[in-house]
Tab-separated table of C-alpha atoms in Angstrom:
chain	number	residue	atom	x	y	z
A	1	MET	CA	15.056	62.077	-2.161
A	2	GLY	CA	13.221	61.516	1.093
A	3	LEU	CA	14.568	60.517	4.497
A	4	LEU	CA	13.169	56.967	4.152
A	5	ASP	CA	15.039	56.507	0.891
A	6	LEU	CA	18.263	57.531	2.602
A	7	LEU	CA	17.690	55.148	5.495
A	8	LYS	CA	16.639	52.096	3.459
A	9	PRO	CA	20.191	50.777	2.925
A	10	LYS	CA	20.842	51.046	6.666
A	11	ILE	CA	17.623	49.453	7.893
A	12	ALA	CA	17.930	45.787	8.811
A	13	LEU	CA	14.855	44.211	7.251
A	14	PRO	CA	13.285	41.303	9.126
A	15	PRO	CA	14.168	37.892	7.661
A	16	LYS	CA	11.674	36.467	5.233
A	17	ILE	CA	9.691	33.677	6.841
A	18	LEU	CA	9.101	30.955	4.294
A	19	ARG	CA	6.115	28.645	4.444
A	20	PRO	CA	6.696	25.621	2.196
A	21	LEU	CA	3.096	25.424	1.000
A	22	GLY	CA	4.483	24.278	-2.323
A	23	GLY	CA	5.693	21.098	-0.659
A	24	LEU	CA	8.906	19.306	-1.498
A	25	ASP	CA	10.436	20.061	-4.877
A	26	TYR	CA	13.531	18.307	-6.213
A	27	SER	CA	12.838	19.136	-9.861
A	28	VAL	CA	15.099	22.211	-9.824
A	29	PRO	CA	18.444	23.092	-8.191
A	30	SER	CA	18.157	24.526	-4.693
A	31	ALA	CA	19.259	27.963	-5.932
A	32	ALA	CA	16.271	28.087	-8.284
A	33	LEU	CA	13.774	26.782	-5.738
A	34	PRO	CA	10.512	28.763	-5.509
A	35	ASP	CA	10.009	30.623	-2.198
A	36	GLN	CA	7.156	28.333	-1.112
A	37	ALA	CA	8.918	25.046	-1.893
A	38	ALA	CA	11.487	23.134	0.134
A	39	GLN	CA	14.035	20.344	-0.218
A	40	VAL	CA	14.934	19.652	3.407
A	41	ALA	CA	11.684	20.069	5.358
A	42	THR	CA	10.250	16.896	6.909
A	43	ASN	CA	7.443	15.862	9.235
A	44	PHE	CA	4.988	18.590	8.299
A	45	HIS	CA	1.384	18.219	7.252
A	46	PHE	CA	-0.940	20.189	4.959
A	47	ASP	CA	-4.224	21.163	6.600
A	48	LYS	CA	-6.641	23.458	4.746
A	49	GLY	CA	-3.882	25.476	3.170
A	50	LEU	CA	-1.829	25.715	6.352
A	51	LEU	CA	1.138	23.788	7.662
A	52	SER	CA	1.230	21.855	10.894
A	53	ARG	CA	3.211	19.100	12.507
A	54	ARG	CA	1.978	15.705	11.473
A	55	LEU	CA	-0.059	13.726	13.957
A	56	GLY	CA	1.284	11.078	16.284
A	57	TYR	CA	0.129	7.525	16.744
A	58	ALA	CA	-0.898	5.092	19.450
A	59	GLY	CA	-0.821	1.344	19.946
A	60	ILE	CA	-3.825	-0.926	19.507
A	61	GLY	CA	-4.107	-3.577	22.194
A	62	SER	CA	-1.480	-4.946	24.535
A	63	VAL	CA	-0.923	-8.419	23.049
A	64	ASP	CA	2.122	-8.424	20.797
A	65	ALA	CA	2.772	-10.937	18.041
A	66	GLY	CA	5.180	-13.107	19.958
A	67	GLY	CA	8.233	-11.370	18.542
A	68	TYR	CA	7.221	-12.036	14.938
A	69	ALA	CA	6.830	-9.427	12.235
A	70	VAL	CA	3.346	-8.222	11.339
A	71	THR	CA	3.275	-8.508	7.540
A	72	GLY	CA	-0.394	-7.884	6.871
A	73	VAL	CA	-2.969	-5.584	8.430
A	74	ALA	CA	-6.474	-4.700	7.290
A	75	GLU	CA	-10.052	-4.179	8.369
A	76	PHE	CA	-12.328	-7.085	7.447
A	77	ARG	CA	-15.692	-5.607	6.453
A	78	LYS	CA	-18.607	-7.789	5.390
A	79	VAL	CA	-20.946	-6.280	2.830
A	80	ASP	CA	-23.954	-6.765	5.111
A	81	GLY	CA	-22.324	-4.555	7.732
A	82	THR	CA	-22.288	-7.215	10.450
A	83	THR	CA	-18.496	-7.387	10.678
A	84	ARG	CA	-15.862	-4.672	10.886
A	85	THR	CA	-12.909	-6.480	12.399
A	86	PRO	CA	-9.280	-5.282	12.358
A	87	VAL	CA	-7.034	-8.214	11.476
A	88	ARG	CA	-3.303	-8.746	11.353
A	89	LEU	CA	-1.116	-11.488	9.896
A	90	THR	CA	2.341	-12.469	11.095
A	91	GLY	CA	5.345	-14.420	9.882
A	92	ALA	CA	9.010	-14.943	10.673
A	93	GLY	CA	9.869	-18.368	9.303
A	94	THR	CA	8.406	-21.866	9.340
A	95	ASN	CA	5.272	-22.284	11.483
A	96	THR	CA	5.701	-18.940	13.230
A	97	GLY	CA	2.825	-16.884	11.848
A	98	ASN	CA	-0.901	-16.673	12.328
A	99	LEU	CA	-4.088	-14.746	11.671
A	100	TRP	CA	-5.148	-12.467	14.517
A	101	GLN	CA	-8.399	-10.587	15.087
A	102	TYR	CA	-8.985	-7.567	17.284
A	103	THR	CA	-11.787	-8.514	19.647
A	104	ALA	CA	-12.845	-7.563	23.162
A	105	GLY	CA	-10.249	-4.797	23.251
A	106	ASP	CA	-7.192	-6.849	22.308
A	107	TRP	CA	-5.588	-9.182	19.769
A	108	ALA	CA	-6.458	-12.885	19.712
A	109	LYS	CA	-5.284	-15.684	17.445
A	110	VAL	CA	-7.727	-17.305	15.044
A	111	GLU	CA	-7.430	-21.077	14.878
A	112	PHE	CA	-6.400	-22.834	11.675
A	113	THR	CA	-8.863	-25.741	11.256
A	114	GLY	CA	-8.835	-26.503	14.957
A	115	ASN	CA	-5.165	-25.758	15.567
A	116	LEU	CA	-4.323	-22.705	17.693
A	117	THR	CA	-0.532	-23.019	17.357
A	118	ASP	CA	1.410	-20.890	14.889
A	119	THR	CA	0.775	-22.324	11.451
A	120	LEU	CA	1.727	-19.761	8.785
A	121	ASP	CA	5.160	-19.516	7.234
A	122	GLY	CA	6.834	-16.582	5.513
A	123	THR	CA	9.431	-14.104	6.664
A	124	SER	CA	9.208	-10.441	7.559
A	125	THR	CA	9.649	-9.567	3.868
A	126	ASP	CA	6.706	-11.697	2.677
A	127	GLN	CA	3.847	-9.192	2.793
A	128	PHE	CA	0.290	-10.493	2.635
A	129	SER	CA	-2.130	-9.683	-0.159
A	130	MET	CA	-5.699	-9.480	1.196
A	131	ALA	CA	-9.260	-8.989	-0.053
A	132	VAL	CA	-12.896	-9.774	0.716
A	133	ALA	CA	-14.620	-12.325	-1.543
A	134	GLU	CA	-18.325	-13.175	-1.867
A	135	GLY	CA	-18.953	-10.279	0.482
A	136	ASN	CA	-18.220	-12.302	3.614
A	137	ASN	CA	-14.885	-14.126	3.278
A	138	PHE	CA	-11.518	-12.629	4.150
A	139	ILE	CA	-8.964	-14.113	1.732
A	140	PHE	CA	-5.201	-13.799	2.006
A	141	CYS	CA	-1.879	-15.065	0.651
A	142	GLN	CA	1.818	-14.207	0.856
A	143	GLY	CA	3.434	-16.402	-1.810
A	144	VAL	CA	4.572	-19.054	0.660
A	145	ASN	CA	1.552	-20.888	2.090
A	146	ASN	CA	-1.438	-21.931	0.039
A	147	VAL	CA	-4.171	-19.304	-0.249
A	148	MET	CA	-6.376	-19.105	2.877
A	149	TYR	CA	-9.820	-17.764	3.789
A	150	TRP	CA	-11.795	-16.898	6.926
A	151	ASP	CA	-15.483	-16.090	7.386
A	152	GLY	CA	-14.995	-14.072	10.567
A	153	THR	CA	-16.539	-16.627	12.922
A	154	ALA	CA	-15.016	-20.089	12.545
A	155	ASP	CA	-11.409	-21.181	11.978
A	156	PHE	CA	-9.518	-20.049	8.903
A	157	ALA	CA	-8.765	-22.703	6.297
A	158	GLN	CA	-7.123	-23.390	2.959
A	159	LEU	CA	-8.993	-21.952	0.005
A	160	VAL	CA	-7.078	-23.714	-2.778
A	161	ALA	CA	-3.988	-25.916	-3.060
A	162	SER	CA	-2.015	-23.149	-4.764
A	163	TYR	CA	0.254	-20.462	-3.410
A	164	ALA	CA	0.320	-16.961	-4.851
A	165	ARG	CA	1.853	-13.587	-4.112
A	166	TYR	CA	-1.203	-11.499	-5.002
A	167	LEU	CA	-4.976	-11.829	-5.061
A	168	THR	CA	-8.162	-9.881	-5.587
A	169	ALA	CA	-11.895	-10.532	-5.918
A	170	PHE	CA	-13.529	-9.859	-9.282
A	171	ALA	CA	-16.591	-11.104	-11.213
A	172	ASP	CA	-17.707	-13.273	-8.250
A	173	ARG	CA	-14.363	-15.074	-8.377
A	174	VAL	CA	-11.033	-15.057	-6.585
A	175	ILE	CA	-8.148	-14.105	-8.873
A	176	LEU	CA	-4.565	-15.066	-8.006
A	177	GLY	CA	-1.340	-13.625	-9.428
A	178	TYR	CA	2.239	-14.953	-9.538
A	179	VAL	CA	0.895	-18.454	-8.947
A	180	ASP	CA	2.744	-21.609	-7.874
A	181	GLY	CA	6.092	-20.081	-8.686
A	182	VAL	CA	5.110	-18.974	-12.208
A	183	PRO	CA	5.743	-15.191	-12.260
A	184	THR	CA	3.586	-14.408	-15.322
A	185	ARG	CA	0.509	-16.505	-14.445
A	186	ILE	CA	-2.877	-15.674	-12.999
A	187	LYS	CA	-5.389	-18.261	-11.815
A	188	TYR	CA	-9.111	-17.879	-11.124
A	189	SER	CA	-11.852	-19.845	-9.391
A	190	THR	CA	-15.383	-20.525	-10.528
A	191	THR	CA	-18.130	-18.315	-9.120
A	192	THR	CA	-17.965	-20.637	-6.108
A	193	ILE	CA	-14.670	-19.478	-4.632
A	194	THR	CA	-13.807	-22.880	-3.152
A	195	THR	CA	-14.041	-24.552	-6.585
A	196	TRP	CA	-10.957	-24.241	-8.803
A	197	THR	CA	-11.588	-26.894	-11.434
A	198	GLY	CA	-14.156	-27.290	-14.196
A	199	THR	CA	-16.185	-24.770	-16.171
A	200	GLY	CA	-15.544	-21.171	-15.193
A	201	SER	CA	-12.092	-21.713	-13.661
A	202	GLY	CA	-8.704	-21.519	-15.330
A	203	THR	CA	-5.330	-19.883	-15.758
A	204	VAL	CA	-3.880	-17.232	-18.068
A	205	ASP	CA	-0.173	-16.766	-18.780
A	206	PHE	CA	0.965	-13.227	-19.574
A	207	ASP	CA	4.251	-14.490	-20.970
A	208	GLN	CA	4.452	-12.167	-23.962
A	209	THR	CA	7.097	-10.431	-21.849
A	210	SER	CA	9.175	-11.946	-19.066
A	211	ASP	CA	8.480	-9.280	-16.424
A	212	PRO	CA	6.504	-10.721	-13.488
A	213	VAL	CA	2.993	-9.991	-12.296
A	214	THR	CA	3.408	-7.467	-9.490
A	215	ASN	CA	-0.182	-7.139	-8.239
A	216	LEU	CA	-3.853	-7.277	-9.177
A	217	GLY	CA	-6.562	-4.646	-8.883
A	218	VAL	CA	-10.092	-3.745	-9.906
A	219	LEU	CA	-10.898	-0.527	-11.737
A	220	LEU	CA	-14.637	0.034	-12.114
A	221	ASP	CA	-15.797	-3.066	-14.061
A	222	GLN	CA	-12.340	-4.184	-15.179
A	223	LEU	CA	-9.696	-6.474	-13.713
A	224	VAL	CA	-6.230	-4.928	-13.786
A	225	VAL	CA	-3.197	-7.198	-14.065
A	226	TYR	CA	-0.096	-5.210	-13.210
A	227	LYS	CA	3.264	-6.430	-14.385
A	228	GLU	CA	6.591	-4.741	-13.818
A	229	SER	CA	6.631	-3.219	-17.314
A	230	ASN	CA	3.087	-3.731	-18.623
A	231	ILE	CA	-0.521	-3.215	-17.578
A	232	TRP	CA	-3.327	-5.504	-18.795
A	233	LEU	CA	-7.095	-5.068	-18.498
A	234	GLY	CA	-9.542	-7.950	-18.192
A	235	GLN	CA	-13.203	-7.669	-19.100
A	236	ARG	CA	-16.071	-10.113	-18.627
A	237	THR	CA	-17.164	-11.988	-21.741
A	238	GLY	CA	-20.377	-13.620	-20.502
A	239	ASP	CA	-18.969	-16.970	-21.667
A	240	ALA	CA	-18.727	-19.435	-18.778
A	241	ASN	CA	-15.968	-21.375	-20.533
A	242	ASN	CA	-13.827	-18.281	-21.158
A	243	PRO	CA	-15.011	-15.673	-18.660
A	244	PHE	CA	-12.328	-13.019	-19.365
A	245	TYR	CA	-10.944	-11.161	-22.343
A	246	PHE	CA	-7.613	-9.375	-21.830
A	247	ILE	CA	-6.009	-6.475	-23.664
A	248	ARG	CA	-2.722	-4.747	-22.978
A	249	ALA	CA	-3.492	-1.175	-21.910
A	250	VAL	CA	0.046	0.091	-21.255
A	251	ASN	CA	3.294	-1.197	-22.719
A	252	GLY	CA	6.709	-0.345	-21.306
A	253	GLN	CA	5.472	0.904	-17.939
A	254	GLY	CA	3.939	-0.958	-15.016
A	255	LEU	CA	4.056	-1.398	-11.249
A	256	LEU	CA	7.498	-1.534	-9.645
A	257	LEU	CA	6.442	-1.517	-5.968
A	258	PRO	CA	3.785	-4.263	-5.611
A	259	PHE	CA	2.262	-3.041	-2.353
A	260	CYS	CA	2.227	0.616	-3.367
A	261	LEU	CA	-0.918	0.118	-5.451
A	262	ILE	CA	-3.491	2.557	-4.054
A	263	ASP	CA	-7.138	2.686	-5.170
A	264	LEU	CA	-8.191	6.342	-5.209
A	265	GLY	CA	-11.628	5.848	-6.727
A	266	ILE	CA	-10.691	7.964	-9.752
A	267	GLY	CA	-7.937	5.498	-10.627
A	268	HIS	CA	-4.991	3.643	-9.154
A	269	LEU	CA	-1.895	5.355	-7.832
A	270	ILE	CA	1.066	3.235	-8.902
A	271	VAL	CA	4.816	3.532	-8.453
A	272	GLY	CA	6.357	2.709	-11.813
A	273	GLU	CA	9.952	2.217	-12.832
A	274	ASP	CA	10.650	5.918	-13.411
A	275	ASP	CA	7.746	7.941	-11.980
A	276	ILE	CA	4.641	7.851	-9.807
A	277	TYR	CA	1.421	7.762	-11.822
A	278	ILE	CA	-2.354	7.668	-11.767
A	279	PHE	CA	-3.705	4.880	-14.001
A	280	ASP	CA	-7.361	5.397	-14.922
A	281	GLY	CA	-7.774	2.546	-17.392
A	282	THR	CA	-6.491	4.455	-20.410
A	283	PRO	CA	-3.012	4.244	-21.993
A	284	ASP	CA	-2.197	7.787	-20.857
A	285	LEU	CA	-0.613	7.538	-17.430
A	286	LYS	CA	-0.837	10.769	-15.438
A	287	SER	CA	2.444	11.702	-13.763
A	288	ILE	CA	2.101	12.964	-10.182
A	289	GLY	CA	5.655	12.468	-8.965
A	290	GLY	CA	7.368	15.196	-10.955
A	291	LYS	CA	8.578	17.370	-8.074
A	292	ILE	CA	9.981	14.511	-6.001
A	293	ARG	CA	10.739	11.956	-8.718
A	294	ARG	CA	14.503	12.389	-8.835
A	295	GLU	CA	14.976	12.225	-5.066
A	296	PHE	CA	12.428	9.408	-4.627
A	297	TYR	CA	14.206	7.104	-7.068
A	298	ARG	CA	17.676	8.222	-6.036
A	299	SER	CA	17.002	7.140	-2.463
A	300	LEU	CA	14.878	4.025	-3.215
A	301	ASN	CA	16.547	0.656	-2.621
A	302	ARG	CA	15.442	-1.215	-5.749
A	303	ASP	CA	16.685	-4.493	-4.284
A	304	ALA	CA	13.958	-4.329	-1.612
A	305	VAL	CA	10.911	-3.188	-3.595
A	306	ARG	CA	8.623	-5.840	-2.066
A	307	ALA	CA	9.173	-4.263	1.359
A	308	ALA	CA	7.552	-0.988	0.288
A	309	CYS	CA	3.878	-0.447	1.100
A	310	GLY	CA	1.310	2.306	0.929
A	311	THR	CA	-2.225	3.364	1.805
A	312	TYR	CA	-4.800	6.113	1.372
A	313	ILE	CA	-6.036	7.948	4.478
A	314	ASN	CA	-9.616	9.120	3.972
A	315	GLU	CA	-9.639	11.605	6.834
A	316	THR	CA	-6.789	13.719	5.462
A	317	LYS	CA	-7.030	12.777	1.757
A	318	GLU	CA	-3.404	11.713	1.771
A	319	VAL	CA	-1.485	8.871	0.188
A	320	VAL	CA	1.376	7.537	2.309
A	321	LEU	CA	4.159	5.494	0.688
A	322	PHE	CA	6.597	3.728	3.019
A	323	ILE	CA	9.814	2.838	1.193
A	324	PRO	CA	13.273	1.366	1.887
A	325	GLU	CA	16.008	3.918	1.266
A	326	GLY	CA	19.733	3.576	0.665
A	327	SER	CA	20.945	0.108	1.573
A	328	SER	CA	18.057	-0.566	3.951
A	329	SER	CA	16.033	-3.706	3.227
A	330	THR	CA	13.140	-2.381	5.332
A	331	ASN	CA	11.062	0.779	5.088
A	332	SER	CA	12.925	3.741	6.489
A	333	ALA	CA	10.971	6.771	5.200
A	334	ALA	CA	7.466	7.798	4.181
A	335	TRP	CA	6.520	10.022	1.243
A	336	VAL	CA	3.131	11.697	1.605
A	337	LEU	CA	0.970	13.116	-1.193
A	338	ASN	CA	-1.831	15.535	-0.314
A	339	LEU	CA	-4.501	15.012	-2.965
A	340	ASP	CA	-6.157	18.390	-2.375
A	341	SER	CA	-3.008	20.422	-2.973
A	342	GLY	CA	-1.088	17.938	-5.092
A	343	GLU	CA	1.993	18.589	-2.970
A	344	TRP	CA	4.408	16.113	-1.404
A	345	THR	CA	5.904	15.968	2.071
A	346	LYS	CA	8.149	13.431	3.760
A	347	TYR	CA	8.120	11.803	7.182
A	348	SER	CA	11.066	10.315	9.005
A	349	LEU	CA	10.395	7.030	10.775
A	350	GLY	CA	11.310	5.974	14.276
A	351	HIS	CA	10.140	2.441	13.618
A	352	THR	CA	10.502	0.057	10.716
A	353	VAL	CA	7.097	-0.170	9.065
A	354	THR	CA	6.489	-3.680	7.712
A	355	SER	CA	2.874	-3.446	6.568
A	356	VAL	CA	0.160	-0.856	6.171
A	357	GLY	CA	-3.623	-0.946	5.914
A	358	GLN	CA	-6.449	1.561	5.683
A	359	SER	CA	-5.767	4.164	8.399
A	360	LEU	CA	-3.492	1.855	10.375
A	361	TYR	CA	-0.020	0.445	10.066
A	362	THR	CA	2.392	-1.858	11.862
A	363	ASP	CA	5.971	-1.736	12.933
A	364	SER	CA	8.617	-4.415	13.250
A	365	SER	CA	8.396	-4.410	17.046
A	366	ASP	CA	5.013	-6.154	16.797
A	367	THR	CA	2.784	-3.267	17.842
A	368	THR	CA	-0.102	-2.499	15.512
A	369	THR	CA	-0.782	1.223	15.510
A	370	TRP	CA	-3.394	3.649	14.238
A	371	ASP	CA	-2.001	6.124	11.765
A	372	GLN	CA	-3.753	8.989	13.519
A	373	GLU	CA	-4.038	10.010	17.141
A	374	VAL	CA	-5.552	13.067	18.763
A	375	GLY	CA	-2.594	15.353	19.377
A	376	SER	CA	0.762	15.926	17.739
A	377	TRP	CA	3.997	13.946	17.750
A	378	ASN	CA	5.421	15.680	20.797
A	379	GLU	CA	2.288	14.605	22.683
A	380	ALA	CA	2.550	10.955	21.674
A	381	THR	CA	3.554	8.501	24.373
A	382	ASP	CA	5.570	6.321	21.997
A	383	ASN	CA	8.912	7.318	20.503
A	384	TRP	CA	8.673	8.460	16.879
A	385	LYS	CA	12.006	10.359	16.782
A	386	ALA	CA	10.392	13.360	15.109
């Protein structure tokens, strides 16, 4: 036996430094946790196989929303490339909300048919559904006011005398979901989006089951109608009188969090009733929430699912899901999926996030903020409580 063998029991070995490159993992008890996984780490970011602190954020513009909640945020892009305008939508009750555009370095209200006063209704929990139709019209709804549209230059105006919670553009039409208080109904325009009667327009009721429509999407050349416990696909028929043919693609599983529907190109990320999935148009949903599923649903406030929202950040290839936890009726945490590694992390929030758009999000104190800023959290000028 050598001297080193004799000394081994007496040598204090340096502590093992763990790097949670395996992300968060709640699928096993803590005692059985792999060395590179974690259950308590927060506010870290995967970057080319390494870990770093997540980035900070900064405000956009100095004009707040008059004390009202920002419940919709997006970038309005025309297909001809002439317009790339950040927009935000607000609401806090009757005649308190409006459409805003970011122009000349700050936020400015867009008039509603000649009226510059606050004209939109809806509370801080009524998130807006938004899309671009005909390549040059920004369309939006929140289930309270009738559906509106804006061409980026003139005033915004009513698109149709119907209110809906969800909308999308498909087959040269505008498609509405959860329409006029009917939870299982969709409604569609003709190929002229301001015309909602006559040949080429209509409604479809998905009342085979009572669960409501929870959002609409487009997957390649198919319309996707998400319900809480079902997923339907719509295909073009070429018949002007009956332009769509629908089949049920998934039965018993659907979209629980309406505004956590994320288009990844390869499919839609959806938060279902018992797991987080990728839906690619086939009946076989791909589970991607396995490691965090138990903790995600344990902490989720199911009574506030319409508050949750999510987005995909191109620059970092990450999906961010803001959700209400515990008894909170507003979003109080963010779960982050890195698509390169397939691992999850979690961010704590210093603000209540009420809406999120591509690479930007908003908080309940009216400031619209970019999701990324040069520098880290401890260099940010705002308070994120990291």
